PDB file of C-alpha atoms in Angstrom:
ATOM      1  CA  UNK Q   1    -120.551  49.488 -30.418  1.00 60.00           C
ATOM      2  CA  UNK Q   2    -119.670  52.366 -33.042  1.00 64.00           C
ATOM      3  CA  UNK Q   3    -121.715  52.437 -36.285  1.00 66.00           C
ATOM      4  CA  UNK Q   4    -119.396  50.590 -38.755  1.00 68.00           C
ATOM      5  CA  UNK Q   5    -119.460  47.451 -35.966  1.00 74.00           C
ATOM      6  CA  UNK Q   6    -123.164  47.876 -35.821  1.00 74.00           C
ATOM      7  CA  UNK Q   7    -123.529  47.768 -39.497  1.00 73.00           C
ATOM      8  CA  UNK Q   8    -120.743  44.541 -39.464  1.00 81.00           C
ATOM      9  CA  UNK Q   9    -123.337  42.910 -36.849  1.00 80.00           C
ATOM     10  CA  UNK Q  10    -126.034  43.679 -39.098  1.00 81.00           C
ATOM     11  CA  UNK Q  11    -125.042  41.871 -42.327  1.00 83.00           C
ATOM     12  CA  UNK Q  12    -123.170  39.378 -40.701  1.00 86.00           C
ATOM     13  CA  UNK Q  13    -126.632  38.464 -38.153  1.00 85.00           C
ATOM     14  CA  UNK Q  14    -128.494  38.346 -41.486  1.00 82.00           C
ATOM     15  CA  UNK Q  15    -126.607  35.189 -42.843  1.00 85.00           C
ATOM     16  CA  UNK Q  16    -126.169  33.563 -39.940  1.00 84.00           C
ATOM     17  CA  UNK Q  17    -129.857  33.437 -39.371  1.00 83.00           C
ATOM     18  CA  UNK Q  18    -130.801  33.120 -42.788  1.00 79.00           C
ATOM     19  CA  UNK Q  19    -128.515  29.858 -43.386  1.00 81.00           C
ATOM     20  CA  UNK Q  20    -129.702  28.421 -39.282  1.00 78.00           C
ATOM     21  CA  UNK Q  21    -133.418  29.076 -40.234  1.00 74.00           C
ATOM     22  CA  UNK Q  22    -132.858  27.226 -43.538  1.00 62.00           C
ATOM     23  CA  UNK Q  23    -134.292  30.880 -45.210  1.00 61.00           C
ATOM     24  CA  UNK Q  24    -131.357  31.512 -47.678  1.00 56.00           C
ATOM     25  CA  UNK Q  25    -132.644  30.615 -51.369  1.00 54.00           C
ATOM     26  CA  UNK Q  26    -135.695  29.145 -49.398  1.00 51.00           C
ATOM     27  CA  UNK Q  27    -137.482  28.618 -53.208  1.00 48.00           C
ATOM     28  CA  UNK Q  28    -135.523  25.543 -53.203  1.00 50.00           C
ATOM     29  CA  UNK Q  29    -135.475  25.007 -49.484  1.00 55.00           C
ATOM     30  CA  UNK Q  30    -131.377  23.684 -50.016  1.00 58.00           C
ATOM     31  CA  UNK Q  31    -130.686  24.035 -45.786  1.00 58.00           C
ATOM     32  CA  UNK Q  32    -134.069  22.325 -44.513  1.00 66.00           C
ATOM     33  CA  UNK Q  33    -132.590  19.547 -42.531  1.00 73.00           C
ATOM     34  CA  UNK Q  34    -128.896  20.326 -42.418  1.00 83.00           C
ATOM     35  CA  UNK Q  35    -127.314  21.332 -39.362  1.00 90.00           C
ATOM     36  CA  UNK Q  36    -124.459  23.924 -38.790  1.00 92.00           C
ATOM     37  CA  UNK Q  37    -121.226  22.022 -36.864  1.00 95.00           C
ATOM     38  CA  UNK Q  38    -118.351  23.825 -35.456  1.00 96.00           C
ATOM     39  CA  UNK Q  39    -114.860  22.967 -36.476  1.00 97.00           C
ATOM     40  CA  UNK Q  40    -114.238  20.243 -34.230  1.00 97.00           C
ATOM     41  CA  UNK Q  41    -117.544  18.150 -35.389  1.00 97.00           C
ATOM     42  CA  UNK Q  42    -117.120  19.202 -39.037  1.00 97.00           C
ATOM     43  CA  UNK Q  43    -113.048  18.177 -38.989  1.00 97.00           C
ATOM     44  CA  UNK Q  44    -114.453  14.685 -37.340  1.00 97.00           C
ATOM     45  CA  UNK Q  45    -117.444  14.476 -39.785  1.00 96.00           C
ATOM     46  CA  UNK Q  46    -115.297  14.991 -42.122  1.00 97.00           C
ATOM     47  CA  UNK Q  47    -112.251  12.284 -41.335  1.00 97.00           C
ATOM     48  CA  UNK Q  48    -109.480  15.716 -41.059  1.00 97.00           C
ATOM     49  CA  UNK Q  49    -107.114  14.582 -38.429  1.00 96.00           C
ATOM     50  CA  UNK Q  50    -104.908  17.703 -38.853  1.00 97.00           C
ATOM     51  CA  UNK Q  51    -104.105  20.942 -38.647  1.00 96.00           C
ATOM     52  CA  UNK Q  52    -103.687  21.953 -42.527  1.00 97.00           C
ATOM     53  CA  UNK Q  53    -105.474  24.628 -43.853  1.00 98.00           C
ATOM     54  CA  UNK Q  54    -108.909  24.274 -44.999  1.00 98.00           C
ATOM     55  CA  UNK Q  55    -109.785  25.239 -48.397  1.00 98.00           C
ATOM     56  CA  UNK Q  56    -113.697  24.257 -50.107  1.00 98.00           C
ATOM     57  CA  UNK Q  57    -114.024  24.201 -53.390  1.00 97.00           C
ATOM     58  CA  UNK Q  58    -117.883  24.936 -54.014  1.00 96.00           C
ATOM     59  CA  UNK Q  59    -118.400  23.637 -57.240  1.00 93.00           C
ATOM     60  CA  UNK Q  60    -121.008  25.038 -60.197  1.00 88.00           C
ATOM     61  CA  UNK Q  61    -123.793  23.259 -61.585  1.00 83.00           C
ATOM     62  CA  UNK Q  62    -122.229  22.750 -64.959  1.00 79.00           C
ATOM     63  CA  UNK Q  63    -124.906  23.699 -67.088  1.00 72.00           C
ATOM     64  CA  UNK Q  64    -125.785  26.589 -65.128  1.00 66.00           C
ATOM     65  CA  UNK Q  65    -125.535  29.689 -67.235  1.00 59.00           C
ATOM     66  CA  UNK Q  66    -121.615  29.198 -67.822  1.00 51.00           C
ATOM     67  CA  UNK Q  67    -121.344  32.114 -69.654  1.00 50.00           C
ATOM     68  CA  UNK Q  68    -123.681  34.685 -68.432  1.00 57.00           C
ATOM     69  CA  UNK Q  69    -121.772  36.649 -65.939  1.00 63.00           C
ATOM     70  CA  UNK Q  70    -118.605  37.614 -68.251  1.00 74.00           C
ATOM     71  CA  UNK Q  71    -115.348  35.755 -69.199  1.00 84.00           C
ATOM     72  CA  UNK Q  72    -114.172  33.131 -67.595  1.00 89.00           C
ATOM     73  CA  UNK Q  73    -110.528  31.558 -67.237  1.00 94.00           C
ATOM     74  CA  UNK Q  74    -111.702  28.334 -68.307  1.00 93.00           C
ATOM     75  CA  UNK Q  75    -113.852  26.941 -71.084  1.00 90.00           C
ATOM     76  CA  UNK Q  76    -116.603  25.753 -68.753  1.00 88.00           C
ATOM     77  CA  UNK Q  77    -117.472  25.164 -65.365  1.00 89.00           C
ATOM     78  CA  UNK Q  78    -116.325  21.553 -65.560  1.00 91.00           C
ATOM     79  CA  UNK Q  79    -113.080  22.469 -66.952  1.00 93.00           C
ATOM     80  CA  UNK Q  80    -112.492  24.759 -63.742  1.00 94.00           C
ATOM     81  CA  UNK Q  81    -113.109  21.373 -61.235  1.00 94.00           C
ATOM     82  CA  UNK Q  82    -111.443  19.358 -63.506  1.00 95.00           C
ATOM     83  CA  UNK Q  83    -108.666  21.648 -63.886  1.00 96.00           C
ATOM     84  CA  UNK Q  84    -108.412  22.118 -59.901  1.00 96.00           C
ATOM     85  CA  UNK Q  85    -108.369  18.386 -59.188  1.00 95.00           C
ATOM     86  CA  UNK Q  86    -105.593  17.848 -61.429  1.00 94.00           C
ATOM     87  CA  UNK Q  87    -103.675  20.154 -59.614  1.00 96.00           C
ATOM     88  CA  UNK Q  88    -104.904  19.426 -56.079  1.00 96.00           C
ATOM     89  CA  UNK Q  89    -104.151  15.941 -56.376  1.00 93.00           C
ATOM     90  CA  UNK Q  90    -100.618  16.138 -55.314  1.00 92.00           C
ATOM     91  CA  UNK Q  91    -100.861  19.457 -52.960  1.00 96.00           C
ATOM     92  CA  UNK Q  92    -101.423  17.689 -49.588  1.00 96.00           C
ATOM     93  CA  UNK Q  93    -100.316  20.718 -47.054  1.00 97.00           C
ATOM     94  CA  UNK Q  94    -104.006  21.772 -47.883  1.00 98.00           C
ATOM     95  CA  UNK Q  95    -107.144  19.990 -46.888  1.00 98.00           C
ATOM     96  CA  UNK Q  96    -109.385  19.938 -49.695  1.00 98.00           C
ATOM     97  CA  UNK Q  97    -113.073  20.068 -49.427  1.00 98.00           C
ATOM     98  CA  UNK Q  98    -115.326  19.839 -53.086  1.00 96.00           C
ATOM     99  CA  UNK Q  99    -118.562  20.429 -51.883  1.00 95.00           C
ATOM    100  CA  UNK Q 100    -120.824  20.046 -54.513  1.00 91.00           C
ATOM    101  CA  UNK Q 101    -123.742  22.503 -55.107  1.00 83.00           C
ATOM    102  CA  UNK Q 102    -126.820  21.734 -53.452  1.00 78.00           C
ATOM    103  CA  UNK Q 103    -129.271  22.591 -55.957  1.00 73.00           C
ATOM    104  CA  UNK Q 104    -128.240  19.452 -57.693  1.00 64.00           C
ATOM    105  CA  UNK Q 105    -130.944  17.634 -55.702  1.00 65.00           C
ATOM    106  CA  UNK Q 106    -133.017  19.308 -57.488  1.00 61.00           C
ATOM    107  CA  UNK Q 107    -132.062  18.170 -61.172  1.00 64.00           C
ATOM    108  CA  UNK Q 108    -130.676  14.645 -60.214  1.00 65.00           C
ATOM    109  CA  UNK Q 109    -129.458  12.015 -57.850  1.00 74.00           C
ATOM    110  CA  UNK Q 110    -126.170  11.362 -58.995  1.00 79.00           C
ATOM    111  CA  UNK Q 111    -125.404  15.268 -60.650  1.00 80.00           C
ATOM    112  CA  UNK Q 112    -122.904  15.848 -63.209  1.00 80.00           C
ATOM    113  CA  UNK Q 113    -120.190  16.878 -61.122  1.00 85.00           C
ATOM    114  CA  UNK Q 114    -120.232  13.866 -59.107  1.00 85.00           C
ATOM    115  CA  UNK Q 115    -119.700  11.906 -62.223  1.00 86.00           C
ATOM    116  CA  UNK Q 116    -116.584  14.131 -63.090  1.00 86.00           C
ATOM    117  CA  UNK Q 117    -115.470  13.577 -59.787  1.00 88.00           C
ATOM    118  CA  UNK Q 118    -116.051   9.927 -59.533  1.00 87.00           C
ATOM    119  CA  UNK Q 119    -114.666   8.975 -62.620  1.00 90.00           C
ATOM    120  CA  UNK Q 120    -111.007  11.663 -62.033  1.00 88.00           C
ATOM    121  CA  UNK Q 121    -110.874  10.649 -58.748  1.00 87.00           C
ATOM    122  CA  UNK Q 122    -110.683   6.878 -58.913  1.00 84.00           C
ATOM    123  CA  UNK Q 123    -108.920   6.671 -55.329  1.00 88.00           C
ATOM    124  CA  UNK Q 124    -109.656   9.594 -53.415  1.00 91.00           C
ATOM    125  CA  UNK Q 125    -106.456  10.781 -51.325  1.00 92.00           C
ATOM    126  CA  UNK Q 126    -106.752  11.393 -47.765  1.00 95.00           C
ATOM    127  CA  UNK Q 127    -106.468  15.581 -48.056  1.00 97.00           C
ATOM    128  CA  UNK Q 128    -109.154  15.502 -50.394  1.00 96.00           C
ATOM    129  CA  UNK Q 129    -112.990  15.437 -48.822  1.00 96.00           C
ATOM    130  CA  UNK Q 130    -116.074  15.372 -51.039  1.00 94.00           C
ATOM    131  CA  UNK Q 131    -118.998  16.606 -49.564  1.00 94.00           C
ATOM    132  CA  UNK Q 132    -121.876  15.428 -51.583  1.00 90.00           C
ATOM    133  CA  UNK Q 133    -125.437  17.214 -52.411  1.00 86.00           C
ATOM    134  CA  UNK Q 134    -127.215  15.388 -50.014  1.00 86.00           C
ATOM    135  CA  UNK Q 135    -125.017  16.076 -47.193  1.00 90.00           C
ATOM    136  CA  UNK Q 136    -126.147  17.010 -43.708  1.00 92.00           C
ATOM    137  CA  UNK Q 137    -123.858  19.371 -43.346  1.00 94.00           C
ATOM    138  CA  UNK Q 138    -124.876  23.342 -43.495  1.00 92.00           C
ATOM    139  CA  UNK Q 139    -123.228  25.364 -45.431  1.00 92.00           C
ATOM    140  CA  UNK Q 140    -123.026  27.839 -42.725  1.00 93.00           C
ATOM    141  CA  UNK Q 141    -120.859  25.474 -41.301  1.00 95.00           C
ATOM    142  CA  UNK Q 142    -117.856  26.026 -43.470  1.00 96.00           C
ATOM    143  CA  UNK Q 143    -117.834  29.675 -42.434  1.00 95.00           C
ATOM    144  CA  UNK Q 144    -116.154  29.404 -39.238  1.00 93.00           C
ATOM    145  CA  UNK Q 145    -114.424  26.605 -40.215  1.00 97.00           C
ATOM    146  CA  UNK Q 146    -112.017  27.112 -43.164  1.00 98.00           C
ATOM    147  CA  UNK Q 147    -109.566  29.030 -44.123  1.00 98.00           C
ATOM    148  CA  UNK Q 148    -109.784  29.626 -48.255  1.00 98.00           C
ATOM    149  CA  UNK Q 149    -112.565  29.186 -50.551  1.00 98.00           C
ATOM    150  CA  UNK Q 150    -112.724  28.617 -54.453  1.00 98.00           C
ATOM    151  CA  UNK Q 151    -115.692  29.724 -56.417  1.00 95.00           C
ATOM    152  CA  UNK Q 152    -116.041  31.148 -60.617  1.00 92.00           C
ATOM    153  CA  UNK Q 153    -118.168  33.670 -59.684  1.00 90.00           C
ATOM    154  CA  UNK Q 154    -120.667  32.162 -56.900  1.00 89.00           C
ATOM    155  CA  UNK Q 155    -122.553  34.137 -54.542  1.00 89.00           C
ATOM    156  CA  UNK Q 156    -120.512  32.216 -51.347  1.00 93.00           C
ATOM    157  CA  UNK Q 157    -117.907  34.218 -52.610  1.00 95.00           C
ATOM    158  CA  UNK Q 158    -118.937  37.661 -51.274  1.00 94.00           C
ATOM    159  CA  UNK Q 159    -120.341  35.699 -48.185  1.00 95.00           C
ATOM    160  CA  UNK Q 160    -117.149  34.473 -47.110  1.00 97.00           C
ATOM    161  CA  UNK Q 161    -115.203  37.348 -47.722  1.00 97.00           C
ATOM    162  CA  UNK Q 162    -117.716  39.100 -44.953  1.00 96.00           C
ATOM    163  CA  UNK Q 163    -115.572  36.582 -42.483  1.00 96.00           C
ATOM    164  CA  UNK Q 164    -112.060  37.628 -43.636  1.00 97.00           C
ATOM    165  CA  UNK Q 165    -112.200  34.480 -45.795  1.00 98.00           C
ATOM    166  CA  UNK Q 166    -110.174  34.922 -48.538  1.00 98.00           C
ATOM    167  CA  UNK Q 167    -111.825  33.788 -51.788  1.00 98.00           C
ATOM    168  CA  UNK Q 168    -109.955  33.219 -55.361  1.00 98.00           C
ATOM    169  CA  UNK Q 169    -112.324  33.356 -58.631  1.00 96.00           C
ATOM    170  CA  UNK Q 170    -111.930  31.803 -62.005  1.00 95.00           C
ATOM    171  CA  UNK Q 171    -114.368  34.884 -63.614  1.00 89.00           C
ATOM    172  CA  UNK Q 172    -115.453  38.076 -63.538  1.00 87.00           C
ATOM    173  CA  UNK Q 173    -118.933  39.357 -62.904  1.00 76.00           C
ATOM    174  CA  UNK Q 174    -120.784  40.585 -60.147  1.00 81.00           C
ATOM    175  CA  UNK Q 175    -118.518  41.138 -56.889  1.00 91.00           C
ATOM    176  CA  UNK Q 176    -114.847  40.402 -59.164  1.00 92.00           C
ATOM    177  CA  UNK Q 177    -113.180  44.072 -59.038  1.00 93.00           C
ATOM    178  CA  UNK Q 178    -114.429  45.020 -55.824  1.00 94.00           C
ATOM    179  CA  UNK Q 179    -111.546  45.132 -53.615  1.00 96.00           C
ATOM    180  CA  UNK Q 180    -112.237  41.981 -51.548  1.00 97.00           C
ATOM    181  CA  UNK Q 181    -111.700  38.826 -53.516  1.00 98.00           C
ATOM    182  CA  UNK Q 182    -108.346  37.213 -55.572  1.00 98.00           C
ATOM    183  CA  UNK Q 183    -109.242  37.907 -59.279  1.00 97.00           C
ATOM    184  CA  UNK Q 184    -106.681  35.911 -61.396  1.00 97.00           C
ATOM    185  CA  UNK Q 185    -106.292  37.234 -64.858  1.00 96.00           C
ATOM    186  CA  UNK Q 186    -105.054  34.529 -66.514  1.00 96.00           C
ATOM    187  CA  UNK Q 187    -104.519  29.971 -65.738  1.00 97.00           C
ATOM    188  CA  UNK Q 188    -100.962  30.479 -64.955  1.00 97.00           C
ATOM    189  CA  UNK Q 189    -101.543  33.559 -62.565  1.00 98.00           C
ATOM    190  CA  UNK Q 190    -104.497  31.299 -60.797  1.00 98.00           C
ATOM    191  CA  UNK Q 191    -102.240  27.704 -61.014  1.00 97.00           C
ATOM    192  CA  UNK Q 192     -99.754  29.972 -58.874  1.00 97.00           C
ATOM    193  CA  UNK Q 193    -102.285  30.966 -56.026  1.00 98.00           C
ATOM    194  CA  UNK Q 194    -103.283  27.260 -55.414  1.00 97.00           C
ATOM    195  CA  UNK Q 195     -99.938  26.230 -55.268  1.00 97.00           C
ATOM    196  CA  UNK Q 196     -99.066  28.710 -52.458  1.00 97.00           C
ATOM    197  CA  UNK Q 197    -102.673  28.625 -50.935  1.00 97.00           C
ATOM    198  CA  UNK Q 198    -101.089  28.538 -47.495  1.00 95.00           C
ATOM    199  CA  UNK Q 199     -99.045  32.039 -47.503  1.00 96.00           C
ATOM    200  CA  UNK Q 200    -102.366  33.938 -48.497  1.00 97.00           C
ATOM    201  CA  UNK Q 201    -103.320  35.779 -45.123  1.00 97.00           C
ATOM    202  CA  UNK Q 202    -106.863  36.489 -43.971  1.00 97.00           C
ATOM    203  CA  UNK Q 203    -108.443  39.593 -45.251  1.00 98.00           C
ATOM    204  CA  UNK Q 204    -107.586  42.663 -43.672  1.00 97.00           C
ATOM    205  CA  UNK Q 205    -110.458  45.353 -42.066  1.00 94.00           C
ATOM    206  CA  UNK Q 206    -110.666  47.530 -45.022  1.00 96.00           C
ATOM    207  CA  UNK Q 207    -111.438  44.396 -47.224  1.00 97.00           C
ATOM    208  CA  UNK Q 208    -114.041  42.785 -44.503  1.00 96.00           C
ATOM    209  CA  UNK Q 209    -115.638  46.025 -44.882  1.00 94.00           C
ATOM    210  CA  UNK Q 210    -115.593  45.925 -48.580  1.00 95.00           C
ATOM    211  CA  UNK Q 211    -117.402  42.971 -48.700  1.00 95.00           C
ATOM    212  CA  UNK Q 212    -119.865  43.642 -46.226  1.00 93.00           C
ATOM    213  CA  UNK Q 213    -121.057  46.748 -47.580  1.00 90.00           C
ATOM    214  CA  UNK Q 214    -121.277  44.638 -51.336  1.00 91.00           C
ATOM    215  CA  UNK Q 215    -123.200  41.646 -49.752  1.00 90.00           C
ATOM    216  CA  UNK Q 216    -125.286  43.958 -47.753  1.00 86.00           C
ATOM    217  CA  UNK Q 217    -126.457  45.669 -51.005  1.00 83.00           C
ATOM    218  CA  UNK Q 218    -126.371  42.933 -52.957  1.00 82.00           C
ATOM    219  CA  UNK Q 219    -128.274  40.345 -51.126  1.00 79.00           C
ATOM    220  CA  UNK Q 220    -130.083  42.185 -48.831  1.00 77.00           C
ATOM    221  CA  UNK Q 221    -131.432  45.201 -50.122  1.00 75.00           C
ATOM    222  CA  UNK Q 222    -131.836  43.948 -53.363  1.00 71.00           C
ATOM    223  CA  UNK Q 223    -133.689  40.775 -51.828  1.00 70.00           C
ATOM    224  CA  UNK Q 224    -137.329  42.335 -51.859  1.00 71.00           C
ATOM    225  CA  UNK Q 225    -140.356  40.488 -51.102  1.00 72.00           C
ATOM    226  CA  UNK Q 226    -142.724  38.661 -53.160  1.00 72.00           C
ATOM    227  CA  UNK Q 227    -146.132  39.467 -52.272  1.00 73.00           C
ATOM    228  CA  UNK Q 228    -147.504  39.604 -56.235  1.00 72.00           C
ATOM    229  CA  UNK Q 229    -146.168  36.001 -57.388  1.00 71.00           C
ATOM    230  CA  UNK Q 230    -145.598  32.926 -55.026  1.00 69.00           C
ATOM    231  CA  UNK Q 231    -142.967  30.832 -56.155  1.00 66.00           C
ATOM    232  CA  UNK Q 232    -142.339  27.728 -53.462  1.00 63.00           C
ATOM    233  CA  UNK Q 233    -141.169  24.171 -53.904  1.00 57.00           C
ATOM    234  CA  UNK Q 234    -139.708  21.484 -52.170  1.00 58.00           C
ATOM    235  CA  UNK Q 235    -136.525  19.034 -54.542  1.00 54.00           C
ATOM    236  CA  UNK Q 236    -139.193  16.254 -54.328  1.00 56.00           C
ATOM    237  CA  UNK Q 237    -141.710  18.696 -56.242  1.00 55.00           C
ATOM    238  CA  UNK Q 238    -139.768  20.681 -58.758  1.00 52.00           C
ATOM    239  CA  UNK Q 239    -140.175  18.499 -61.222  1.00 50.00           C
ATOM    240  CA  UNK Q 240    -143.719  17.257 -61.147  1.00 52.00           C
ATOM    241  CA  UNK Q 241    -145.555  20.209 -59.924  1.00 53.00           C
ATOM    242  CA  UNK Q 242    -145.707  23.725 -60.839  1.00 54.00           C
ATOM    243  CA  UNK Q 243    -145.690  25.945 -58.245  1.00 57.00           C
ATOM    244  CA  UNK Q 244    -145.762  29.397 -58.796  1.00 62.00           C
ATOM    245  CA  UNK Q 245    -148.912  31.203 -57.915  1.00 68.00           C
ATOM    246  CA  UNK Q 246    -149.928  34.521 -59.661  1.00 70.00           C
ATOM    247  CA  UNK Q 247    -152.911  36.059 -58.543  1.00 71.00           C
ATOM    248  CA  UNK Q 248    -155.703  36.110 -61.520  1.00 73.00           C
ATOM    249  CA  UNK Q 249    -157.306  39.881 -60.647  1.00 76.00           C
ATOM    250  CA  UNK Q 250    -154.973  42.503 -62.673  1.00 77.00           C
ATOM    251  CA  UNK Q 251    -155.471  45.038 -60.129  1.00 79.00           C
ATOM    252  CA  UNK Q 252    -155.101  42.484 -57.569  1.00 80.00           C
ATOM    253  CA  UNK Q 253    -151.472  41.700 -59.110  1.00 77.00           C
ATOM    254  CA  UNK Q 254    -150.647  45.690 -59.823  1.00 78.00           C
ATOM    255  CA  UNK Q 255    -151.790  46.375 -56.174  1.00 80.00           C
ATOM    256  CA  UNK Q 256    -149.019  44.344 -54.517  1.00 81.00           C
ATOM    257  CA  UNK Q 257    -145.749  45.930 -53.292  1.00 78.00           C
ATOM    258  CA  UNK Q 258    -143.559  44.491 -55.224  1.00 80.00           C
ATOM    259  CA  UNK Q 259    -145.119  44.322 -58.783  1.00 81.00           C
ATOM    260  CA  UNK Q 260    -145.835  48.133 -58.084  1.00 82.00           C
ATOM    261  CA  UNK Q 261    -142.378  48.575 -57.074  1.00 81.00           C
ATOM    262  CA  UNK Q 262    -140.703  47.466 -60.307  1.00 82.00           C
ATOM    263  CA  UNK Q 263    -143.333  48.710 -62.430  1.00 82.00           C
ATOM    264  CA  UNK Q 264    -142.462  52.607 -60.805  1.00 83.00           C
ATOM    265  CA  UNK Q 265    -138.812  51.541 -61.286  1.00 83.00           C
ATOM    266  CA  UNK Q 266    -139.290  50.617 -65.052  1.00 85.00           C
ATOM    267  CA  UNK Q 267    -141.277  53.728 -65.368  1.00 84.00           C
ATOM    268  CA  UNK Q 268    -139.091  55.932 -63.711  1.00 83.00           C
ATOM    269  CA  UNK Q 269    -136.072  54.724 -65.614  1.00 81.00           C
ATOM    270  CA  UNK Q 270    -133.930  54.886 -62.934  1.00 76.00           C
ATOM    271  CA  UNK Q 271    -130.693  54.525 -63.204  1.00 75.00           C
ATOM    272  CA  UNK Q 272    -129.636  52.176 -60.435  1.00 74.00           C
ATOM    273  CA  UNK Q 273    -130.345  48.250 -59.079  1.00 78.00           C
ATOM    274  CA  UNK Q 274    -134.033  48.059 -58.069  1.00 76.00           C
ATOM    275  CA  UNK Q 275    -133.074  47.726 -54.005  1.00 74.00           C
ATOM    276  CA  UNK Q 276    -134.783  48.197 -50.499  1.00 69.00           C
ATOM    277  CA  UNK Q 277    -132.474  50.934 -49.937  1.00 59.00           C
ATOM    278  CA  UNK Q 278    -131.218  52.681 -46.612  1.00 54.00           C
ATOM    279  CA  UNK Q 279    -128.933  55.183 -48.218  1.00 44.00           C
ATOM    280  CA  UNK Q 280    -127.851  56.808 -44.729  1.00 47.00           C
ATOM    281  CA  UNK Q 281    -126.818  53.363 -43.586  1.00 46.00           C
ATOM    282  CA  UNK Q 282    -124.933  52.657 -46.450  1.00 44.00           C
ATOM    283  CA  UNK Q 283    -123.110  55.835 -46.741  1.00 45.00           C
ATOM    284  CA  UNK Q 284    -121.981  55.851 -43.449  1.00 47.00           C
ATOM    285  CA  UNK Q 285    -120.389  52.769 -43.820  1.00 45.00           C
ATOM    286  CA  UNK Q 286    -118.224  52.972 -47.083  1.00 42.00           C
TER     287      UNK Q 286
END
């Protein structure tokens, strides 16, 4: 295995166990309990009898910083989905999957985009799937299993680009620009790419690459430890309990690795992210 399919191994091993072991945004423990299905059991789970394309549309929690990242297409979050069910609503050579965020479990049991949903989608037509917060179903699931995905600017984005998965946005921010994903610049432009979802190819190698190399510095070296404040919670505790834990000695706090960390980085004024960094292993690999 040369070095670029050892690296590809590498990021790709780190979802893959982070999403089985239920690890990914553990804070909020969103994958405890769901299980990863392969295409056959999700298709069945699902009620997809055939063969179309598979395209998710993983939804935003509406009022989830809407307008933190940078512009947007649309006015809001909810005008995206609402926007995209409109149009999906007739396209039936795709099967469409909203999956609604998890962290909604979190805030409510019936969550604002369900309500959208529910009252746009007063018969839901048979290429249309809604795959609800409380779902079973892994996210990791959807990786091997489907063939587009839809996101503003969420981090599933960069993940499924790692796959060849191509992704369209509705925003820029973060990964948008990078080379990997489909960055409409305007309604009509992105109206046009879900109308002829099915003629977009998978990603090519340079792209895969691309995107592994961003989600590998993105969300794993910049994912460092916490050692100097505990923050854990389960949905059923968010609410009534606080949870984070901050030690009460100062130079206990100062002493751990990564309050001393950032405090050198602040210092320091350095110049770039604040990341567990393997520069050789990056370099090699761009």
């Amino acid at each position: 295995m040369n070095k670029k399919n050892k690296f590809a191994h590498k990021i790709l091993q780190h979802l893959e166990n982070h999403y089985h072991s239920g690890k990914w945004f553990n804070r909020q423990n969103l994958q405890i309990n769901k299980k990863i299905f392969s295409k056959i059991e999700l298709k069945k789970i699902l009620g997809i009898s055939n063969d179309n394309k598979i395209c998710v549309i993983f939804t935003h929690i509406f009022d989830d910083a809407t307008f933190f990242y940078g512009k947007d297409l649309f006015e809001s979050y909810e005008d995206w989905l609402k926007n995209i069910i409109y149009k999906i609503k007739e396209l039936n050579n795709i099967n469409w999957i909203i999956k609604v965020h998890p962290a909604n479990m979190l805030k409510s049991n019936y969550s604002l985009e369900e309500k959208l949903l529910d009252r746009i989608i007063k018969i839901i037509p048979n290429h249309i799937k809604i795959v609800r917060p409380n779902t079973p179903i892994n996210t990791f699931s959807f990786f091997g299993s489907i063939d587009y995905g839809l996101t503003v600017r969420g981090t599933v984005g960069c993940e499924l680009a790692c796959y060849g998965i191509p992704v369209i946005t509705a925003g820029n921010g973060r990964y948008s620009g990078e080379g990997f994903t489909i960055d409409p610049k305007s309604k009509e432009e992105f109206y046009k790419y879900i109308e002829n979802l099915g003629k977009i190819e998978k990603l090519n190698k340079h792209k895969i690459n691309l995107a592994q190399v961003y989600t590998y510095g993105s969300l794993v070296c910049r994912s460092i430890k916490m050692h100097g404040i505990n923050i854990k919670y389960t949905p059923e505790q968010f609410i009534k309990n606080n949870l984070i834990k901050v030690p009460k000695d100062q130079d206990d706090l100062m002493s751990k690795y990564d309050i001393s960390k950032f405090i050198s980085w602040v210092k320091n004024d350095i110049k770039y992210d604040l990341i567990e960094l393997n520069e050789n292993e990056i370099s090699k690999n761009i």
